[in-house]
Coordinates of C-alpha atoms and ligand atoms in Angstrom, one line a residue:
M107 CA 104.8 66.2 120.6
S108 CA 104.2 66.0 117.1
K109 CA 104.5 68.0 114.5
R110 CA 100.7 68.0 114.8
N111 CA 100.8 68.6 118.1
Y112 CA 100.9 72.5 117.0
K113 CA 98.1 74.3 114.3
F114 CA 100.2 77.3 112.4
C115 CA 98.9 80.1 110.6
F116 CA 99.9 82.8 109.1
G117 CA 98.5 86.3 107.4
P118 CA 98.4 87.2 103.4
W119 CA 100.8 89.9 104.2
N120 CA 103.0 87.4 105.5
I121 CA 103.8 87.0 101.7
S122 CA 104.8 90.4 100.9
E123 CA 106.1 92.3 97.7
G124 CA 109.4 93.6 99.2
Q125 CA 108.6 97.2 100.4
D126 CA 110.8 98.3 103.1
P127 CA 111.5 102.1 105.3
Y128 CA 113.8 103.0 102.4
G129 CA 112.7 100.8 98.9
S130 CA 109.2 99.8 97.4
P131 CA 107.9 96.1 96.2
V132 CA 110.8 94.2 94.0
R133 CA 107.9 91.5 93.5
P134 CA 105.1 91.8 91.9
A135 CA 101.8 91.5 94.4
Q136 CA 99.8 88.4 94.3
T137 CA 96.2 87.9 94.2
F138 CA 94.4 86.7 97.4
D139 CA 93.6 83.1 96.5
W140 CA 97.2 82.5 95.9
K141 CA 98.0 82.9 98.8
L142 CA 95.5 81.0 100.0
A143 CA 97.3 78.4 97.5
A144 CA 100.3 78.8 98.5
L145 CA 99.0 78.4 102.4
K146 CA 97.6 74.8 101.8
K147 CA 101.0 74.1 99.9
L148 CA 102.7 74.7 102.9
G149 CA 100.5 72.8 104.8
F150 CA 99.4 75.8 107.5
D151 CA 95.9 75.7 109.1
A152 CA 94.8 78.5 109.5
M153 CA 94.9 82.4 107.9
M154 CA 95.1 85.6 109.8
F155 CA 93.2 89.1 109.0
H156 CA 93.1 92.5 109.2
D157 CA 89.9 93.7 108.5
D158 CA 90.9 94.7 104.9
D159 CA 92.9 91.8 104.0
A160 CA 89.1 90.1 104.3
V161 CA 87.3 93.1 102.9
P162 CA 89.7 95.2 100.9
D163 CA 88.8 98.8 100.6
I164 CA 86.2 98.4 104.1
D165 CA 85.7 102.0 104.8
G166 CA 84.6 102.7 101.6
K167 CA 81.6 99.7 102.0
S168 CA 78.2 99.5 103.5
D169 CA 77.7 96.4 106.3
A170 CA 75.6 94.7 104.1
Q171 CA 78.6 95.3 101.8
V172 CA 80.6 93.9 104.6
R173 CA 78.6 91.1 105.6
K174 CA 78.7 90.0 102.2
E175 CA 82.3 89.9 101.1
S176 CA 82.9 88.1 105.0
K177 CA 80.4 85.3 104.2
L178 CA 82.5 84.5 100.4
L179 CA 85.9 84.1 102.5
K180 CA 84.2 82.4 105.4
K181 CA 83.3 79.6 101.8
K182 CA 86.0 79.6 100.7
L183 CA 88.1 79.2 103.5
A184 CA 86.1 76.8 104.2
D185 CA 85.9 75.1 100.9
A186 CA 89.9 75.3 101.6
G187 CA 89.7 73.3 105.1
V188 CA 91.4 76.8 106.2
A189 CA 90.4 79.0 109.2
A190 CA 90.6 81.7 110.3
E191 CA 92.7 82.7 113.6
M192 CA 92.1 86.3 114.2
V193 CA 90.8 89.8 112.5
A194 CA 92.6 92.9 113.6
P195 CA 91.5 96.3 112.6
R196 CA 93.8 98.2 110.9
L197 CA 93.9 101.6 112.0
W198 CA 97.2 103.0 111.3
F199 CA 97.0 103.7 107.3
D200 CA 93.5 105.7 106.7
P201 CA 94.2 109.4 107.4
R202 CA 92.0 109.7 110.3
T203 CA 94.5 107.3 113.0
I204 CA 97.7 110.1 111.5
D205 CA 97.2 111.2 115.5
G206 CA 96.3 107.9 117.1
A207 CA 93.0 105.8 116.9
Y208 CA 91.8 105.0 120.6
T209 CA 94.1 107.9 121.4
S210 CA 94.2 110.8 119.3
N211 CA 93.2 114.3 120.3
D212 CA 90.7 114.6 117.5
P213 CA 86.8 113.1 118.6
K214 CA 85.9 113.1 115.4
C215 CA 89.0 109.9 114.7
R216 CA 88.6 108.2 118.0
K217 CA 84.7 107.9 116.7
Y218 CA 86.3 106.3 114.0
A219 CA 88.6 104.5 115.2
I220 CA 86.0 102.9 117.4
E221 CA 83.2 102.5 114.4
R222 CA 86.4 100.5 112.5
S223 CA 86.9 98.7 115.4
L224 CA 82.7 97.3 115.8
R225 CA 83.4 96.9 111.9
C226 CA 86.8 94.1 112.6
I227 CA 83.9 92.2 115.0
D228 CA 81.9 91.8 112.4
V229 CA 84.0 90.7 110.0
A230 CA 85.3 88.6 112.6
N231 CA 81.9 87.0 113.6
H232 CA 80.8 86.1 109.6
L233 CA 84.5 84.1 109.1
G234 CA 84.4 82.1 112.3
T235 CA 86.8 83.3 114.5
D236 CA 86.2 85.4 117.9
L237 CA 90.1 86.5 118.7
I238 CA 90.1 90.5 118.1
V239 CA 93.8 91.3 117.5
L240 CA 94.6 94.6 118.5
W241 CA 98.3 96.3 116.8
L242 CA 98.2 99.7 119.4
A243 CA 100.3 101.0 116.6
R244 CA 100.4 104.5 116.6
E245 CA 98.7 105.5 120.6
G246 CA 102.0 107.0 121.5
S247 CA 102.8 110.5 121.1
Y248 CA 106.2 112.1 119.4
I249 CA 105.6 115.0 121.3
R250 CA 105.3 113.5 124.6
E251 CA 103.7 117.1 125.4
S252 CA 100.7 117.0 122.6
K253 CA 98.9 114.1 125.1
N254 CA 97.3 114.1 128.1
A255 CA 98.7 109.9 128.7
R256 CA 96.2 109.8 131.8
K257 CA 93.4 110.6 130.1
C258 CA 94.7 108.0 126.9
V259 CA 94.5 105.6 129.3
D260 CA 90.4 106.0 129.2
Y261 CA 90.0 106.2 126.3
L262 CA 91.8 103.0 125.2
V263 CA 89.0 101.1 127.9
E264 CA 86.0 103.3 126.5
A265 CA 87.5 101.4 122.7
I266 CA 88.3 98.2 124.7
D267 CA 84.7 98.4 127.2
A268 CA 83.0 99.6 123.7
M269 CA 84.0 96.6 121.5
L270 CA 83.8 94.0 124.3
A271 CA 80.1 95.8 124.6
H272 CA 78.9 95.1 120.7
D273 CA 79.3 91.5 121.4
K274 CA 79.4 89.5 124.4
K275 CA 81.3 86.5 122.7
I276 CA 84.2 88.2 121.3
R277 CA 87.6 88.3 122.9
I278 CA 90.8 90.8 122.6
S279 CA 94.1 89.9 122.1
I280 CA 95.6 93.1 123.0
E281 CA 99.6 93.7 122.0
P282 CA 101.3 93.7 124.4
K283 CA 99.7 94.0 128.2
P284 CA 97.1 92.0 128.9
D285 CA 93.8 93.2 130.9
A286 CA 90.4 92.3 132.3
K287 CA 88.6 88.7 131.4
R288 CA 88.1 88.6 127.8
V289 CA 91.3 90.8 127.4
G290 CA 93.8 89.4 126.6
C291 CA 97.7 89.8 124.7
L292 CA 99.5 88.3 121.1
I293 CA 102.8 88.7 122.4
E294 CA 105.2 88.9 118.9
S295 CA 109.5 88.3 119.3
A296 CA 110.4 90.8 117.4
H297 CA 107.9 93.4 119.4
S298 CA 109.4 92.3 122.8
I299 CA 113.2 92.6 121.5
L300 CA 112.4 96.5 120.1
A301 CA 111.3 97.3 123.8
G302 CA 114.3 95.3 125.2
L303 CA 113.0 93.0 126.6
D304 CA 113.3 89.3 126.8
T305 CA 110.1 86.9 124.0
A306 CA 110.8 84.3 126.3
D307 CA 110.0 86.1 129.9
D308 CA 106.9 88.2 128.0
I309 CA 105.9 84.6 127.1
D310 CA 105.9 83.1 130.5
F311 CA 104.9 86.0 132.2
A312 CA 101.7 86.2 129.7
M313 CA 101.1 82.6 130.5
S314 CA 101.1 82.5 134.1
F315 CA 97.9 84.7 134.2
G316 CA 96.8 82.5 131.3
K317 CA 96.5 85.4 128.8
L318 CA 98.8 84.4 125.6
W319 CA 95.8 83.7 122.8
S320 CA 98.1 84.1 120.6
L321 CA 101.6 84.6 118.7
H322 CA 103.6 86.2 116.6
L323 CA 106.9 84.4 116.2
N324 CA 109.6 86.2 113.9
D325 CA 112.7 88.1 114.9
Q326 CA 114.9 91.0 114.9
N327 CA 118.3 92.1 114.5
G328 CA 119.2 95.0 117.4
L329 CA 116.8 98.0 117.7
K330 CA 116.1 99.1 114.4
F331 CA 112.8 99.4 112.0
D332 CA 110.4 96.3 113.2
Q333 CA 112.1 93.7 111.0
D334 CA 109.8 90.6 110.9
K335 CA 113.1 88.2 110.0
P336 CA 112.3 84.4 110.5
F337 CA 112.1 82.6 113.1
G338 CA 115.1 81.8 114.6
S339 CA 117.4 83.3 112.1
A340 CA 118.5 86.3 114.2
N341 CA 119.1 84.9 117.7
L342 CA 118.6 80.7 117.8
R343 CA 119.7 81.1 121.8
V344 CA 116.6 83.1 122.2
A345 CA 114.4 81.5 119.8
F346 CA 115.2 78.5 122.0
N347 CA 113.7 80.2 125.0
Q348 CA 110.5 81.1 123.3
V349 CA 110.3 77.6 122.4
R350 CA 111.2 76.1 126.0
A351 CA 108.2 78.4 127.3
L352 CA 105.3 77.5 125.5
E353 CA 106.6 73.9 125.8
R354 CA 106.3 74.3 129.3
N355 CA 103.8 76.6 129.9
G356 CA 101.8 74.1 127.3
Y357 CA 100.6 76.7 124.4
G358 CA 98.5 75.1 121.8
K359 CA 96.3 73.1 124.8
N360 CA 93.6 75.9 124.2
G361 CA 93.5 75.3 120.1
E362 CA 96.0 78.4 120.1
Y363 CA 97.9 78.9 117.3
V364 CA 101.8 79.5 115.9
C365 CA 101.2 82.3 113.7
F366 CA 104.8 83.4 111.7
D367 CA 104.6 87.1 111.3
V368 CA 107.5 87.4 109.3
H369 CA 108.0 88.4 106.1
P370 CA 110.0 87.7 102.9
F371 CA 114.3 89.4 103.2
R372 CA 114.1 92.0 100.3
P373 CA 116.1 90.4 97.6
T374 CA 114.1 87.7 97.7
K375 CA 113.3 85.8 94.2
V376 CA 109.7 85.3 94.0
E377 CA 110.7 81.6 93.7
H378 CA 111.9 81.1 96.7
W379 CA 108.9 83.6 98.0
L380 CA 107.7 81.2 100.9
A381 CA 110.9 80.2 101.8
H382 CA 110.6 82.6 104.8
L383 CA 107.5 80.8 106.2
D384 CA 108.3 77.1 105.6
N385 CA 111.7 78.0 106.3
S386 CA 110.3 79.1 110.6
R387 CA 108.0 75.8 111.0
R388 CA 110.9 74.1 109.8
T389 CA 113.4 76.6 112.9
F390 CA 110.4 76.3 115.7
L391 CA 110.2 72.2 115.3
K392 CA 113.9 71.7 114.9
L393 CA 113.4 73.5 118.2
V394 CA 110.8 72.1 119.8
A395 CA 112.6 68.5 119.3
K396 CA 115.6 70.2 121.0
A397 CA 114.2 71.7 124.0
R398 CA 112.5 68.9 124.5
S399 CA 115.9 66.8 124.4
F400 CA 117.9 69.3 126.7
D401 CA 119.0 67.8 130.2
E402 CA 117.4 69.6 131.8
K403 CA 118.6 67.3 134.8
Q404 CA 121.4 68.3 134.9
A405 CA 120.6 71.6 133.9
K406 CA 119.0 71.5 137.7
A407 CA 122.1 69.8 138.7
L408 CA 124.0 72.8 137.4
I409 CA 121.2 75.2 139.0
K410 CA 121.2 73.8 141.8
D411 CA 125.4 74.6 142.6
R412 CA 125.3 77.8 140.9
N413 CA 127.3 76.7 138.0
Y414 CA 125.6 79.0 136.1
A415 CA 128.9 79.3 133.3
A416 CA 128.7 75.5 133.3
L417 CA 124.1 75.7 132.4
D418 CA 125.4 79.1 130.2
Q419 CA 127.7 75.8 127.9
L420 CA 125.3 73.4 128.5
V421 CA 123.0 75.2 126.8
I422 CA 125.1 76.2 123.4
E423 CA 126.3 72.3 122.9
H424 CA 122.4 71.2 123.6
L425 CA 122.2 73.8 120.4
L426 CA 125.5 73.0 118.3
G427 CA 124.4 69.4 118.2
R428 CA 128.1 68.9 120.2
Ligands
XUL665 C1 102.7 95.3 113.2 C2 102.5 94.0 113.3 C3 101.1 93.3 112.7 C4 99.7 93.0 114.1 C5 98.4 92.4 114.2 O1 104.3 94.9 113.6 O2 103.3 93.1 113.7 O3 101.1 92.6 112.2 O4 100.1 92.5 114.5 O5 97.9 94.5 113.0
MN666 MN1 102.2 90.6 114.5

């Protein structure tokens, strides 16, 4: 499979300004047009969006205004030959989502979360994508006793049902759990790692049900805040196994994109600002070549002999290039 057999994608937030939990931005904010031009320059195929990446300050705008701005964006993307991959409602900034969005204890806040999600679907429609991503950012609890988790499951189902009813064509990719026919999932390397899981197993699991509808590749060094490092930068072998899982399941056959939800390192100079995106794709493609040239026959023989020490070394030496 050549480079063109995978389609690549990132979002405007992936050209970020360097803010992290310990400090403020260190690079100047760029316009959307600058980011779109950068995406084109890098030769990526699609852009992914939060609803307010597509329509800034969406909560303060009328439906007509949202339609107008989304359509203008759609035209801009079409002129650039770039597809919109997905739209995700950003349900973790507004004060009404402070105690969770769909699972807030406050019914007015739950109503806001659902209404915002329906608007997000309208934006997706205007942009010409049927894929909605739900990152359930604040749907847990700080105080276990503050929420009835049994009820919260019902609230989540209610919210997803309202979205499916709003538009008969949309598909919802939730992070991280697959469900019914029009609900699949998006797996993100860092999120699996933070949950103590192996992302490659999550990919195999989701794809065994035909549910992996999008993918956020990145990396994560241990259990700290969501680092979104370049793909493969913390653990090449774990990255290799993710690519192997994608290869064996034929990811991309139904038009799915490989999205890199990666951020530049904070010390990154402005002139190196896009390197993390290009590097993630380079690493990905090199690992595709590694996955395809892996000696599967020998691996199979070693597995048959239960010689896992030799299998382990076979992988290491393959990755080292001997
Ligand atoms: C947050 C994250 C988001 C979601 C989309 O950690 O990864 O980008 O993927 O809302
Ligand atoms: Mn993500």
